[in-house]
Short mmCIF file of C-alpha atoms in Angstrom, two decimals:
data_model
loop_
_atom_site.label_atom_id
_atom_site.label_comp_id
_atom_site.label_asym_id
_atom_site.label_seq_id
_atom_site.Cartn_x
_atom_site.Cartn_y
_atom_site.Cartn_z
CA MET A 1398 74.80 154.17 132.30
CA GLU A 1399 72.57 153.57 129.13
CA PRO A 1400 68.73 154.81 129.04
CA SER A 1401 66.32 152.05 129.87
CA SER A 1402 69.26 149.50 131.02
CA SER A 1403 69.99 147.88 134.27
CA GLN A 1404 73.30 147.79 136.19
CA ALA A 1405 74.73 145.96 139.05
CA LEU A 1406 76.27 147.98 141.80
CA ALA A 1407 78.85 146.83 144.36
CA VAL A 1408 80.17 148.17 147.47
CA ALA A 1409 83.55 146.52 149.12
CA ALA A 1410 83.26 146.53 153.11
CA SER A 1411 84.74 144.45 155.76
CA ASP A 1412 84.71 144.10 159.51
CA ALA A 1413 87.74 143.85 161.85
CA ASP A 1414 85.78 141.76 164.43
CA LEU A 1415 84.15 139.62 161.40
CA ASP A 1416 80.71 140.72 162.61
CA PRO A 1417 78.09 140.35 159.90
CA LEU A 1418 77.48 143.49 157.87
CA ASP A 1419 74.17 145.03 157.12
CA TYR A 1420 73.55 147.27 153.77
CA ALA A 1421 71.04 149.84 153.06
CA TRP A 1422 70.79 151.60 149.85
CA VAL A 1423 68.88 154.83 149.36
CA PHE A 1424 68.23 157.54 146.80
CA VAL A 1425 69.37 161.07 147.72
CA GLY A 1426 67.30 163.54 146.38
CA ASP A 1427 64.96 163.14 143.17
CA SER A 1428 65.02 159.64 141.82
CA ALA A 1429 62.08 159.87 139.45
CA GLY A 1430 62.03 157.16 136.89
CA TRP A 1431 64.87 155.43 138.32
CA THR A 1432 64.45 152.10 140.41
CA LEU A 1433 66.67 150.11 142.69
CA SER A 1434 66.27 146.48 143.48
CA GLY A 1435 68.10 144.51 146.18
CA ALA A 1436 68.74 147.45 148.11
CA THR A 1437 69.61 145.66 151.57
CA THR A 1438 72.39 143.62 149.71
CA ALA A 1439 76.02 144.50 149.02
CA THR A 1440 75.12 144.23 145.14
CA PRO A 1441 71.85 145.95 144.37
CA THR A 1442 70.76 146.62 140.78
CA LEU A 1443 70.15 150.00 139.30
CA THR A 1444 67.71 150.45 136.54
CA SER A 1445 67.86 153.57 134.51
CA PRO A 1446 64.57 155.60 132.84
CA ALA A 1447 64.22 156.07 128.97
CA VAL A 1448 65.48 158.79 126.95
CA GLY A 1449 64.17 162.04 128.31
CA GLY A 1450 64.02 160.83 131.95
CA LEU A 1451 66.14 162.28 134.99
CA ALA A 1452 69.48 162.56 133.65
CA GLN A 1453 71.34 161.97 136.89
CA VAL A 1454 70.53 160.36 140.23
CA THR A 1455 72.51 160.20 143.55
CA LEU A 1456 72.58 157.15 145.92
CA GLU A 1457 73.81 156.76 149.53
CA VAL A 1458 75.00 153.18 150.94
CA THR A 1459 75.09 152.66 154.69
CA VAL A 1460 77.18 149.69 156.07
CA SER A 1461 76.68 148.45 159.53
CA ASP A 1462 78.07 145.85 161.94
CA GLY A 1463 75.27 146.50 164.30
CA THR A 1464 77.07 149.05 166.41
CA ASP A 1465 79.10 151.15 164.07
CA SER A 1466 78.12 152.30 160.40
CA VAL A 1467 79.79 154.05 157.51
CA SER A 1468 78.20 155.67 154.84
CA ASP A 1469 79.30 156.76 151.08
CA THR A 1470 77.41 158.28 148.25
CA LEU A 1471 77.78 157.96 144.52
CA SER A 1472 76.38 159.57 141.52
CA VAL A 1473 74.97 157.81 138.06
CA ALA A 1474 74.31 159.76 135.05
CA LEU A 1475 72.54 158.58 131.70
CA HIS A 1476 75.24 158.23 129.03
CA ALA A 1477 75.26 156.63 125.47
CA GLU A 1478 78.40 156.18 123.49
CA ALA A 1479 78.83 157.66 119.97
CA SER A 1480 78.52 154.21 118.03
CA CYS A 1481 78.86 150.52 118.69
CA LEU A 1482 82.45 150.78 118.33
CA ASP A 1483 83.00 152.83 121.41
CA TYR A 1484 81.40 149.83 123.73
CA VAL A 1485 84.20 147.95 122.83
CA PRO A 1486 85.76 145.98 124.42
CA ALA A 1487 83.56 146.62 127.51
CA ALA A 1488 80.85 145.07 125.76
CA ARG A 1489 82.50 141.88 125.34
CA ASN A 1490 80.66 140.14 128.25
CA ARG A 1491 77.43 141.78 127.09
CA GLY A 1492 77.83 140.42 123.59
CA SER A 1493 75.74 141.39 120.34
CA GLY A 1494 72.39 143.28 121.16
CA LEU A 1495 70.76 146.33 121.50
CA TYR A 1496 72.55 149.30 122.77
CA TRP A 1497 71.85 153.01 122.91
CA ILE A 1498 74.13 155.63 121.27
CA ASP A 1499 74.28 159.15 120.75
CA PRO A 1500 76.54 160.39 117.51
CA GLY A 1501 75.74 164.19 118.77
CA ALA A 1502 74.34 165.23 115.45
CA ALA A 1503 71.21 163.10 115.31
CA GLY A 1504 68.83 164.92 117.78
CA GLY A 1505 69.31 162.74 120.99
CA PRO A 1506 70.17 158.95 121.65
CA PHE A 1507 68.56 156.41 120.07
CA GLN A 1508 68.78 152.61 120.30
CA VAL A 1509 70.79 150.24 117.50
CA TYR A 1510 71.78 146.90 117.27
CA CYS A 1511 75.43 146.01 117.56
CA ASP A 1512 77.43 143.21 116.44
CA MET A 1513 80.33 142.49 118.78
CA ASP A 1514 81.48 139.40 117.15
CA LEU A 1515 82.34 139.67 113.34
CA ALA A 1516 85.64 140.96 112.38
CA GLY A 1517 86.53 142.41 115.66
CA GLY A 1518 82.87 143.50 116.52
CA GLY A 1519 81.93 147.17 117.26
CA TRP A 1520 79.51 147.27 114.01
CA THR A 1521 75.95 149.54 113.98
CA LEU A 1522 73.31 148.09 111.96
CA ILE A 1523 72.06 150.48 109.52
CA SER A 1524 69.92 148.35 107.38
CA ASN A 1525 68.09 144.72 107.47
CA ARG A 1526 66.81 143.79 104.14
CA ARG A 1527 64.06 140.80 104.35
CA ALA A 1528 64.16 137.56 102.84
CA GLY A 1529 61.48 136.00 100.47
CA SER A 1530 59.94 139.15 98.96
CA ASN A 1531 61.70 139.52 95.80
CA ASN A 1532 63.93 142.08 97.24
CA THR A 1533 61.30 144.52 97.91
CA GLU A 1534 60.89 146.21 101.51
CA SER A 1535 57.78 147.17 103.56
CA CYS A 1536 58.95 150.89 103.45
CA GLY A 1537 59.39 152.72 100.27
CA SER A 1538 58.77 152.32 96.57
CA ASN A 1539 62.50 151.92 95.90
CA LEU A 1540 65.74 151.77 97.32
CA ALA A 1541 66.44 155.50 97.85
CA GLY A 1542 63.09 155.70 100.00
CA PHE A 1543 64.04 152.57 102.05
CA PHE A 1544 67.42 153.87 102.84
CA ASN A 1545 66.45 157.69 103.26
CA GLY A 1546 63.19 157.47 105.06
CA GLY A 1547 64.08 155.14 107.65
CA CYS A 1548 62.07 151.80 108.07
CA GLY A 1549 60.68 149.55 110.65
CA THR A 1550 62.18 149.15 114.28
CA VAL A 1551 65.59 147.94 115.42
CA THR A 1552 63.80 145.52 117.67
CA SER A 1553 62.43 143.62 114.82
CA ILE A 1554 65.22 142.58 112.30
CA GLY A 1555 64.74 139.04 111.71
CA ALA A 1556 64.50 137.26 108.16
CA GLY A 1557 61.05 138.52 107.55
CA ASP A 1558 61.68 142.33 108.79
CA SER A 1559 62.56 145.32 106.97
CA TYR A 1560 64.65 147.79 108.98
CA ALA A 1561 66.56 150.89 108.01
CA LEU A 1562 68.31 154.03 110.10
CA THR A 1563 66.81 157.17 108.59
CA SER A 1564 69.41 159.15 106.29
CA ALA A 1565 70.09 161.76 109.04
CA ARG A 1566 70.78 158.94 111.77
CA ARG A 1567 73.09 157.17 109.26
CA ALA A 1568 74.90 160.44 108.34
CA ALA A 1569 75.72 161.16 111.93
CA LEU A 1570 77.45 157.84 112.64
CA PRO A 1571 81.35 158.03 112.67
CA ARG A 1572 82.45 155.50 110.37
CA THR A 1573 85.59 154.28 108.38
CA GLN A 1574 84.26 151.07 107.56
CA MET A 1575 81.30 149.19 106.12
CA LEU A 1576 80.41 145.78 106.41
CA VAL A 1577 77.94 143.82 104.25
CA THR A 1578 76.66 140.19 105.37
CA GLN A 1579 73.93 137.77 104.37
CA LEU A 1580 72.03 135.11 106.10
CA LEU A 1581 70.34 132.14 104.56
CA GLY A 1582 67.91 130.55 107.17
CA GLY A 1583 69.37 132.40 109.85
CA ALA A 1584 72.95 131.25 109.13
CA LEU A 1585 75.46 133.75 108.25
CA ASP A 1586 76.77 133.07 104.54
CA ALA A 1587 80.39 133.95 105.44
CA ASP A 1588 81.99 133.75 102.14
CA ASP A 1589 79.61 136.15 100.83
CA ALA A 1590 80.28 138.98 103.50
CA TYR A 1591 82.68 141.88 102.78
CA VAL A 1592 84.22 144.58 104.36
CA ILE A 1593 84.85 148.02 102.84
CA ASP A 1594 87.27 150.45 103.99
CA LEU A 1595 85.41 153.76 103.29
CA GLY A 1596 88.31 156.45 102.86
CA SER A 1597 85.62 159.10 102.77
CA SER A 1598 82.30 160.31 104.47
CA PHE A 1599 80.71 160.44 101.03
CA ASP A 1600 77.00 158.99 101.41
CA LEU A 1601 76.53 155.48 99.92
CA PHE A 1602 72.89 155.22 99.80
CA PRO A 1603 71.82 158.72 98.65
CA ASN A 1604 68.54 159.75 97.49
CA SER A 1605 69.38 159.47 93.89
CA ASN A 1606 68.10 157.75 90.61
CA ALA A 1607 71.61 158.26 88.88
CA SER A 1608 73.93 155.21 88.57
CA LEU A 1609 76.79 156.49 90.91
CA ASN A 1610 80.40 155.07 91.15
CA ILE A 1611 81.60 156.08 94.64
CA ALA A 1612 85.35 155.55 95.13
CA VAL A 1613 86.24 153.49 98.36
CA THR A 1614 89.69 152.55 99.71
CA ARG A 1615 89.77 148.80 100.01
CA VAL A 1616 87.59 145.80 99.93
CA CYS A 1617 88.60 142.64 102.20
CA ASN A 1618 86.66 139.51 102.96
CA LEU A 1619 85.25 139.02 106.40
CA ALA A 1620 88.35 137.07 107.60
CA GLY A 1621 90.66 139.87 106.28
CA THR A 1622 92.77 137.41 104.50
CA ALA A 1623 91.97 138.56 100.83
CA CYS A 1624 91.80 142.27 99.96
CA ASP A 1625 91.76 144.52 96.85
CA SER A 1626 92.70 148.02 96.66
CA SER A 1627 92.97 148.62 92.92
CA ASP A 1628 90.08 150.66 91.58
CA VAL A 1629 87.72 149.82 94.15
CA PHE A 1630 84.36 151.54 93.97
CA TRP A 1631 80.76 151.14 95.48
CA LYS A 1632 78.17 151.17 92.85
CA TYR A 1633 74.84 152.45 93.60
CA ILE A 1634 71.54 153.47 92.07
CA GLY A 1635 68.62 154.28 94.41
CA ASP A 1636 65.81 154.27 91.79
CA TYR A 1637 65.79 151.99 88.44
CA TRP A 1638 68.78 149.82 87.86
CA PHE A 1639 72.07 149.32 86.37
CA HIS A 1640 72.42 146.65 83.90
CA SER A 1641 72.60 142.98 84.64
CA ALA A 1642 73.90 144.05 88.15
CA GLN A 1643 77.22 144.40 86.25
CA CYS A 1644 80.42 146.85 87.06
CA PHE A 1645 81.14 149.37 84.64
CA SER A 1646 77.62 148.83 83.12
CA GLY A 1647 74.99 151.39 81.95
CA SER A 1648 71.95 152.28 83.88
CA SER A 1649 68.24 152.07 82.82
CA SER A 1650 65.42 154.36 83.48
CA ASP A 1651 62.83 151.20 83.24
CA ALA A 1652 60.48 151.23 86.10
CA THR A 1653 60.44 147.52 86.27
CA TYR A 1654 63.33 147.62 89.15
CA ARG A 1655 63.82 150.34 91.66
CA GLY A 1656 67.46 150.02 93.21
CA ASN A 1657 70.55 148.18 93.27
CA TYR A 1658 74.12 148.25 94.57
CA GLY A 1659 77.26 146.70 95.04
CA VAL A 1660 80.95 146.65 95.34
CA CYS A 1661 83.24 146.70 92.49
CA HIS A 1662 87.03 146.05 92.46
CA ASP A 1663 89.64 145.40 89.64
CA ASP A 1664 91.53 142.36 90.15
CA ALA A 1665 89.31 139.12 90.37
CA TYR A 1666 87.49 139.29 87.47
CA ASN A 1667 88.57 141.98 84.83
CA ALA A 1668 92.41 142.30 85.78
CA GLY A 1669 92.67 146.03 84.94
CA SER A 1670 90.42 145.93 81.78
CA ALA A 1671 87.10 147.93 81.73
CA GLY A 1672 84.97 144.55 81.11
CA THR A 1673 81.74 144.04 82.73
CA TYR A 1674 81.58 141.81 85.75
CA PRO A 1675 78.98 141.13 88.68
CA VAL A 1676 79.03 143.58 91.64
CA SER A 1677 79.82 142.16 95.13
CA SER A 1678 81.72 139.16 93.41
CA PHE A 1679 85.05 139.80 95.39
CA THR A 1680 83.87 136.95 97.58
CA GLY A 1681 81.38 134.23 97.55
CA ASP A 1682 80.00 131.50 95.15
CA ARG A 1683 76.98 133.26 93.52
CA SER A 1684 76.92 135.83 90.66
CA ALA A 1685 75.14 138.70 88.94
CA TYR A 1686 71.43 138.89 90.29
CA ASP A 1687 71.94 135.94 92.54
CA GLU A 1688 74.58 138.00 94.26
CA SER A 1689 72.97 141.45 94.35
CA LYS A 1690 69.53 142.10 96.15
CA LEU A 1691 68.02 144.03 93.10
CA TRP A 1692 64.75 145.51 94.04
CA GLY A 1693 61.96 143.70 92.85
CA ILE A 1694 63.56 140.82 91.10
CA ASP A 1695 62.70 137.25 91.55
CA THR A 1696 66.05 135.40 91.74
CA PRO A 1697 67.70 133.37 94.50
CA SER A 1698 68.83 136.47 95.88
CA ARG A 1699 65.53 136.98 97.30
CA ASN A 1700 66.08 133.97 99.73
CA TYR A 1701 69.03 136.07 101.41
CA GLN A 1702 68.51 138.29 104.26
CA GLU A 1703 70.95 141.17 103.99
CA ARG A 1704 72.45 143.30 106.51
CA VAL A 1705 74.33 146.31 106.27
CA TRP A 1706 76.81 147.52 109.11
CA PHE A 1707 79.04 150.88 109.75
CA ARG A 1708 82.10 151.05 111.87
#
């Protein structure tokens, strides 16, 4: 079971004479950090310790009809899946929320927010950009600093919160897709959301002030009903900015704005030509700076809370 979590246990028992049954659960051996409630019921609740606590515990359950009794043991160990996707479909009843994951190359388990509903679920939140702040964040002096140094806590990811995994934890996540969502007043702006099939493990948020065009395989709307795989790329600059939030545009070292990103595609706007067009315009009804949260700019995009997810 996950660290710092609770799990209902159960034992199935019956009596040939239909006598009432009594239950007694006890720990066998060391149980430091583990707790058990409802120990005299058929369905007690076991609560595990935090990361770093005792890794495994053994319990014994005894069932008695007042005359005869029988006992059995079970062992429970701390365990975290590699990503949110690995909890699907077991998480269907639990839904979206906080989970512990252990990608194996990030120095041990850590807690993340998982979305188990959008586009099939299994999305691990890598960042939450706050609304109402001219698109700056509470950590870092530019976009590269925000995405690479880590920011905030996963327990605070509301409209006014800045949050990002560190670059090491982000790099450790298994991933083949990225989802970008925006919320306005806490409500998902579904027509502006898009899913990118990555096709490579290249870091999409490097610590760089160069304007990068990173090839990806495909971009689709949230429902998967419209996709484009023709010359699709992720445009990113971690410091400074690329002109007018446009695909096929040059970059500027002007310190007014400190980072921008978005997806570019070859179909909807430029039909195969090299003309500029707004990033992240594959879906949605906004354009240019209103569609993209360029660091430090005062446009309607600042009203949107933006989240980036890996799966």
